[in-house]
Amino acid sequence: MNTVNEIQTEESPVLFHQLSEHDYEQIVFCQDKSTGLKAIIAIHNTTLGPGLGGTRMYNYKNEQDAITDVLRLSRGMTYKAAISGINLGGAKAVIIGDPNKIKNEAFMRRFGRFIENLSGKYITAEDIGTTTRDMEYIKMETDHVTGLPEIVGGGGDPSPVTAYGVYLGMKACAKEVFGSDSLSGKKVVVEGIGKVGSSLVARLAKEGAKVMIADVNEDALIAVAKEHNCQVIQLTEIFNQDMDIYAPCALGASLNTENISKMGCSIIAGAANNQLANEKEHGQMLLEKGILYAPDFLINAGGLINVYTELIGYKREIALAHAEKIYDVTTEIIAKSKKEQIPTYLAANKMAEGRIASIGKIHLNY
Ligand code: NAD
């Protein structure tokens, strides 16, 4: 049997090693036997403000998968807030379990009390597996929650704001590549026509782009194609397609070696999180192929901007005005990438880290 000291030296460092690798501030395990709640809150960095990130509920295969996911996602939120000029840090929560089976009012309120115990260091919002209704239950126990329905003073569905940011990021890329930011006549493939994708399609179609759409949902394809007069293509044909712009708005990791090798487009700009299957390898590959990649965490930040606006008094015009800055920041990132001969994702990471470091220095002076 291990002694306490042996456990500390042999086992604890595994998690602490994971935390120190990317300098996470805090990880909180929440357990409640009566409701069956098992949740993990990861707070990555609060230099710029309290850590904000949604609560994802998912039936993880094991606890390690849940830990890995919450760590990865919370770090991503730090970068997204920093690059968006928002005074928030990065955090995220995951709840282990099937959202269709064990979620109810008592369950979400118990989770809300755990959030309350963190005294505002963590602010939650909805994510995959949680809804605005769940946020209302959490709100019964804590004020540290955003993403509430419009009728109770929240910002409602953030997807139109996200789509607006993606559209502007795409336009900034078009300006660089085609010399004009007009998307009229440009062949754009939108993969995934859910809440964000369909809103993006509406903007593109209005501007006169030749929009092609692909999705696993046949009914949605028929409806969107009819409404915006666009062409439906097979998912298997996306990367062989004659297109100017590829907009991934479904799942992440579609930018892998196989797909990039086939691609003949000039720009990639979409809403999906973590589009690069391997950031370093595939970011470099796109640079070498001369495909301009708009970093996902920069141009899809409209959702975060929307919930941030909720914290300061929600008005959709304010959220949209803030999201408008995505155009200029994308232009800056492109310039930095060209000047330093580095992939755009790296230019964006460096800019985000630069902002955190400069504000961090200011904090140290107090
Ligand atoms: P959604 O669930 O409304 O839409 C996703 C769409 O993708 C659906 O139409 C679905 O049928 C389709 N899809 C699922 N699997 C697919 C597959 N294998 N191939 C092709 N299509 C597939 O989600 P959403 O809110 O529109 O978000 C889209 C993406 O943008 C997600 O990756 C999400 O994480 C990211 N994102 C969304 C927001 C937001 O404000 N909603 C903010 C930031 C990032």
XYZ file of C-alpha atoms and ligand atoms in Angstrom:
410
model
C 0.000 0.000 0.000
C 1.180 3.535 -0.775
C 2.030 5.895 2.048
C 0.629 9.430 1.892
C 4.013 10.719 0.759
C 4.243 8.156 -2.001
C 0.774 9.118 -3.249
C 1.779 12.777 -3.317
C 4.941 12.140 -5.242
C 3.627 9.470 -7.583
C 0.023 10.434 -8.307
C -0.803 14.066 -7.497
C 1.839 15.506 -9.836
C -0.006 14.048 -12.851
C -2.876 16.541 -12.494
C -0.643 19.316 -11.191
C 1.677 18.742 -14.119
C -1.304 19.189 -16.470
C -2.279 22.378 -14.606
C 1.191 23.885 -14.534
C 1.907 23.122 -18.198
C -0.441 25.911 -19.297
C -0.556 27.694 -15.942
C -4.160 27.029 -14.858
C -5.189 28.925 -11.739
C -7.760 26.649 -10.176
C -9.781 23.513 -10.729
C -12.846 22.725 -8.639
C -14.498 19.312 -8.358
C -18.186 19.489 -7.430
C -19.987 16.413 -6.097
C -23.514 16.058 -4.748
C -24.850 12.606 -3.948
C -28.524 13.555 -3.580
C -28.860 14.977 -7.101
C -26.117 12.882 -8.718
C -24.187 16.011 -9.738
C -20.575 15.518 -10.791
C -19.030 18.644 -12.249
C -15.610 20.176 -12.803
C -14.961 23.911 -13.055
C -11.608 24.961 -14.516
C -10.412 28.538 -14.163
C -7.499 29.119 -16.497
C -6.571 32.773 -16.141
C -8.250 35.757 -14.472
C -5.740 38.495 -15.315
C -8.255 40.397 -17.446
C -11.312 39.712 -15.295
C -13.448 36.883 -13.899
C -13.291 33.647 -15.871
C -16.321 33.219 -18.117
C -17.166 30.082 -20.032
C -20.200 27.923 -20.636
C -21.193 24.742 -18.838
C -20.981 21.708 -21.090
C -22.933 18.615 -20.090
C -21.803 15.418 -21.748
C -21.694 11.716 -21.054
C -17.891 11.513 -20.874
C -16.415 8.039 -21.170
C -14.333 8.594 -18.059
C -13.248 11.305 -15.617
C -9.938 11.917 -17.369
C -11.748 12.798 -20.612
C -13.869 15.306 -18.693
C -10.770 16.857 -17.080
C -8.936 17.074 -20.413
C -11.963 18.701 -22.060
C -12.551 21.283 -19.336
C -8.874 22.252 -19.265
C -8.656 22.609 -23.055
C -11.901 24.593 -23.281
C -11.147 26.948 -20.377
C -7.767 27.881 -21.871
C -9.440 28.576 -25.195
C -11.775 31.022 -23.432
C -8.814 32.996 -22.055
C -7.524 33.559 -25.588
C -10.966 34.320 -27.016
C -11.678 37.001 -24.395
C -8.187 38.503 -24.671
C -8.221 38.815 -28.468
C -11.736 40.297 -28.371
C -10.664 43.129 -26.089
C -13.042 41.920 -23.401
C -12.270 42.257 -19.696
C -12.851 38.635 -18.866
C -10.637 35.707 -18.072
C -10.984 32.151 -19.286
C -12.900 29.372 -17.550
C -15.274 26.542 -18.351
C -17.327 23.909 -16.548
C -18.250 20.386 -17.496
C -20.965 18.246 -15.955
C -20.531 14.505 -16.353
C -23.701 12.709 -17.455
C -26.422 12.457 -20.058
C -28.302 15.795 -20.195
C -31.487 14.023 -21.292
C -31.481 11.718 -18.283
C -30.299 13.302 -15.047
C -30.771 17.050 -15.432
C -33.550 18.776 -13.473
C -34.172 21.886 -11.411
C -32.614 20.562 -8.186
C -29.568 19.339 -10.107
C -28.913 22.683 -11.827
C -29.606 24.690 -8.668
C -27.119 22.572 -6.737
C -24.575 23.342 -9.447
C -25.513 27.032 -9.135
C -24.601 26.920 -5.450
C -21.144 25.595 -6.291
C -20.725 28.533 -8.682
C -21.911 30.933 -5.963
C -19.216 29.554 -3.642
C -16.574 30.850 -6.059
C -17.747 34.419 -5.329
C -17.684 35.610 -8.934
C -14.340 34.234 -9.969
C -16.265 31.996 -12.390
C -19.275 33.109 -14.464
C -21.190 30.477 -16.368
C -23.292 30.429 -19.558
C -24.950 27.781 -21.701
C -23.033 25.360 -23.887
C -23.587 21.937 -25.457
C -26.007 19.966 -23.258
C -27.281 22.978 -21.287
C -30.030 25.458 -22.130
C -31.200 28.955 -21.261
C -33.738 27.238 -18.943
C -30.838 25.663 -17.034
C -29.286 29.115 -16.721
C -32.529 30.327 -15.163
C -32.279 27.567 -12.524
C -28.642 28.494 -11.847
C -29.715 32.134 -11.542
C -31.964 31.143 -8.607
C -28.774 30.409 -6.641
C -26.206 32.853 -8.006
C -25.841 36.048 -10.008
C -22.716 34.713 -11.692
C -24.543 33.444 -14.763
C -25.188 34.813 -18.263
C -26.938 33.525 -21.379
C -30.401 34.100 -19.945
C -33.504 34.379 -22.148
C -34.415 37.851 -23.440
C -37.678 37.959 -21.471
C -35.737 37.912 -18.188
C -33.268 40.568 -19.313
C -30.707 38.312 -20.962
C -29.183 38.393 -24.414
C -31.035 35.380 -25.797
C -29.572 33.297 -28.606
C -26.038 34.587 -29.346
C -25.826 32.859 -32.761
C -26.756 35.898 -34.930
C -23.968 37.900 -33.241
C -21.547 35.017 -33.795
C -22.561 34.819 -37.460
C -22.033 38.575 -37.825
C -18.469 38.270 -36.490
C -17.706 35.358 -38.819
C -19.073 37.341 -41.760
C -16.874 40.346 -40.886
C -13.785 38.163 -40.383
C -14.481 36.627 -43.800
C -14.763 40.077 -45.360
C -11.456 41.202 -43.816
C -9.809 38.119 -45.363
C -11.459 38.869 -48.733
C -10.020 42.381 -48.655
C -6.546 40.900 -48.222
C -6.889 38.182 -50.859
C -9.139 39.740 -53.528
C -8.401 43.425 -52.916
C -12.040 44.142 -52.016
C -14.124 42.990 -49.078
C -17.194 42.484 -51.221
C -18.331 38.868 -51.196
C -20.573 39.360 -54.199
C -20.001 36.584 -56.729
C -17.648 34.677 -54.414
C -18.196 30.916 -54.191
C -18.647 30.118 -50.497
C -19.204 26.637 -49.039
C -20.902 26.701 -45.635
C -20.562 23.379 -43.830
C -23.217 23.150 -41.089
C -26.333 25.267 -41.413
C -27.485 25.257 -37.811
C -28.047 28.403 -35.754
C -24.827 30.155 -36.806
C -24.458 28.660 -40.295
C -27.981 29.599 -41.416
C -27.578 33.163 -40.156
C -24.271 33.410 -42.032
C -25.881 32.024 -45.208
C -28.548 34.744 -44.973
C -25.899 37.494 -44.890
C -23.850 35.935 -47.703
C -26.873 35.409 -49.943
C -27.999 38.994 -49.361
C -24.597 40.223 -50.497
C -24.774 38.187 -53.705
C -22.298 35.417 -52.868
C -22.758 32.046 -54.609
C -23.502 29.984 -51.518
C -23.211 26.202 -51.359
C -24.364 24.355 -48.251
C -23.722 20.925 -46.726
C -25.087 19.368 -43.551
C -26.133 15.992 -42.140
C -29.648 17.339 -41.635
C -31.563 16.902 -44.930
C -34.638 18.854 -43.798
C -32.562 21.857 -42.761
C -30.744 21.763 -46.114
C -33.988 21.849 -48.057
C -35.369 24.731 -45.972
C -32.214 26.898 -46.118
C -31.643 26.216 -49.839
C -35.192 27.271 -50.591
C -35.120 30.392 -48.428
C -31.783 31.720 -49.701
C -31.659 30.187 -53.148
C -28.409 28.295 -52.601
C -27.000 25.028 -53.869
C -26.878 21.871 -51.756
C -23.679 19.814 -52.023
C -22.704 16.458 -50.540
C -20.539 16.483 -47.406
C -18.108 14.166 -49.188
C -17.691 16.723 -52.014
C -16.770 19.731 -49.857
C -13.008 19.558 -50.226
C -13.049 18.804 -53.962
C -15.412 21.694 -54.588
C -14.504 24.681 -56.744
C -14.792 27.368 -54.053
C -13.207 30.661 -52.998
C -14.096 30.392 -49.328
C -14.719 27.474 -46.989
C -16.795 28.256 -43.874
C -16.797 25.383 -41.352
C -19.816 25.924 -39.097
C -20.452 22.370 -37.858
C -17.850 20.374 -35.941
C -14.206 21.160 -35.165
C -11.038 19.507 -36.521
C -12.100 19.509 -40.189
C -8.755 21.068 -41.145
C -6.635 17.926 -41.220
C -3.858 16.779 -43.555
C -6.173 14.911 -45.899
C -8.713 17.718 -46.326
C -6.133 20.504 -46.616
C -4.268 18.531 -49.305
C -7.424 18.453 -51.432
C -8.526 22.048 -50.849
C -8.242 24.666 -53.557
C -9.911 27.617 -51.829
C -8.258 30.943 -50.932
C -9.862 31.603 -47.533
C -11.102 29.591 -44.565
C -13.428 31.504 -42.240
C -16.057 29.757 -40.141
C -17.676 29.486 -36.723
C -16.686 26.001 -35.562
C -14.365 25.834 -32.556
C -10.937 24.187 -32.884
C -10.975 23.885 -36.666
C -7.291 22.978 -36.942
C -6.972 19.272 -36.105
C -3.397 19.994 -35.024
C -2.789 23.704 -34.503
C 0.932 23.717 -35.236
C 1.013 21.251 -38.109
C -2.118 22.323 -39.962
C -1.697 26.060 -39.309
C 1.721 25.800 -40.986
C 0.335 23.652 -43.798
C -2.281 26.287 -44.661
C 0.368 29.015 -44.620
C 2.544 27.025 -47.024
C -0.423 26.356 -49.311
C -1.256 30.063 -49.424
C -4.714 29.584 -47.890
C -5.658 32.437 -45.579
C -7.100 31.024 -42.352
C -9.148 33.333 -40.109
C -8.448 32.058 -36.560
C -11.663 30.500 -35.257
C -11.451 31.839 -31.699
C -11.141 35.364 -33.084
C -13.949 35.439 -35.635
C -16.429 33.288 -33.679
C -16.139 35.443 -30.533
C -19.562 37.050 -31.157
C -21.187 34.565 -28.762
C -18.807 35.543 -25.964
C -19.258 39.223 -26.818
C -23.020 38.709 -26.525
C -22.866 37.231 -23.016
C -20.295 39.813 -21.952
C -22.741 42.521 -23.028
C -25.293 40.892 -20.734
C -23.002 41.550 -17.789
C -22.812 45.271 -18.556
C -26.511 45.755 -19.454
C -27.763 43.968 -22.545
C -28.631 45.664 -25.797
C -28.225 43.769 -29.066
C -26.921 46.944 -30.792
C -24.090 47.130 -28.244
C -23.187 43.468 -28.829
C -23.206 43.941 -32.614
C -21.145 47.137 -32.359
C -18.536 45.308 -30.280
C -18.530 42.378 -32.713
C -17.803 44.830 -35.522
C -14.259 45.156 -34.181
C -13.601 41.613 -35.423
C -13.003 43.062 -38.906
C -10.136 45.311 -37.753
C -8.578 42.708 -35.467
C -8.617 40.154 -38.303
C -6.855 42.715 -40.524
C -4.245 43.265 -37.779
C -3.684 39.531 -37.402
C -3.201 39.117 -41.151
C -0.633 41.945 -41.153
C 1.215 40.417 -38.175
C 1.220 36.990 -39.810
C 2.692 38.440 -43.013
C 5.281 40.582 -41.222
C 6.510 37.766 -38.959
C 5.976 35.009 -41.567
C 3.969 32.966 -39.096
C 0.586 31.210 -39.385
C -2.419 33.380 -38.550
C -3.415 31.216 -35.552
C 0.013 31.905 -34.029
C -0.222 35.630 -34.744
C -3.606 35.621 -32.963
C -2.253 33.624 -30.003
C 0.654 36.032 -29.638
C -1.640 39.049 -29.743
C -3.894 37.547 -27.060
C -0.903 36.654 -24.860
C 0.506 40.163 -25.371
C -2.675 41.741 -24.038
C -2.764 39.466 -20.987
C 0.921 40.133 -20.268
C 0.531 43.914 -20.533
C -2.513 44.025 -18.245
C -0.784 41.535 -15.932
C 2.092 43.950 -15.578
C -0.313 46.747 -14.661
C -1.830 44.537 -11.949
C 1.614 43.830 -10.504
C 2.112 47.562 -9.876
C -0.808 47.827 -7.447
P -25.980 24.027 -34.211
O -26.053 22.796 -33.391
O -27.144 24.945 -34.257
O -25.621 23.664 -35.731
C -24.675 22.717 -36.083
C -25.060 22.205 -37.454
O -24.055 21.275 -37.873
C -26.392 21.447 -37.464
O -27.180 21.861 -38.559
C -25.976 19.991 -37.618
O -26.922 19.209 -38.339
C -24.698 20.134 -38.400
N -23.791 18.983 -38.268
C -23.605 18.190 -37.201
N -22.703 17.243 -37.477
C -22.305 17.467 -38.753
C -21.388 16.833 -39.601
N -20.686 15.755 -39.220
N -21.225 17.324 -40.843
C -21.930 18.402 -41.260
N -22.836 19.039 -40.498
C -23.015 18.582 -39.256
O -24.667 24.791 -33.694
P -24.324 26.323 -33.862
O -24.729 27.046 -32.638
O -24.763 26.785 -35.190
O -22.719 26.266 -33.824
C -21.985 25.828 -34.961
C -20.511 25.749 -34.581
O -20.049 27.036 -34.165
C -20.210 24.801 -33.420
O -18.946 24.212 -33.642
C -20.126 25.742 -32.224
O -19.293 25.221 -31.216
C -19.502 26.967 -32.854
N -19.818 28.194 -32.155
C -21.122 28.585 -31.989
C -21.400 29.773 -31.326
C -22.824 30.253 -31.152
O -23.024 31.436 -30.800
N -23.825 29.435 -31.394
C -20.350 30.584 -30.824
C -19.028 30.167 -31.041
C -18.783 28.973 -31.690
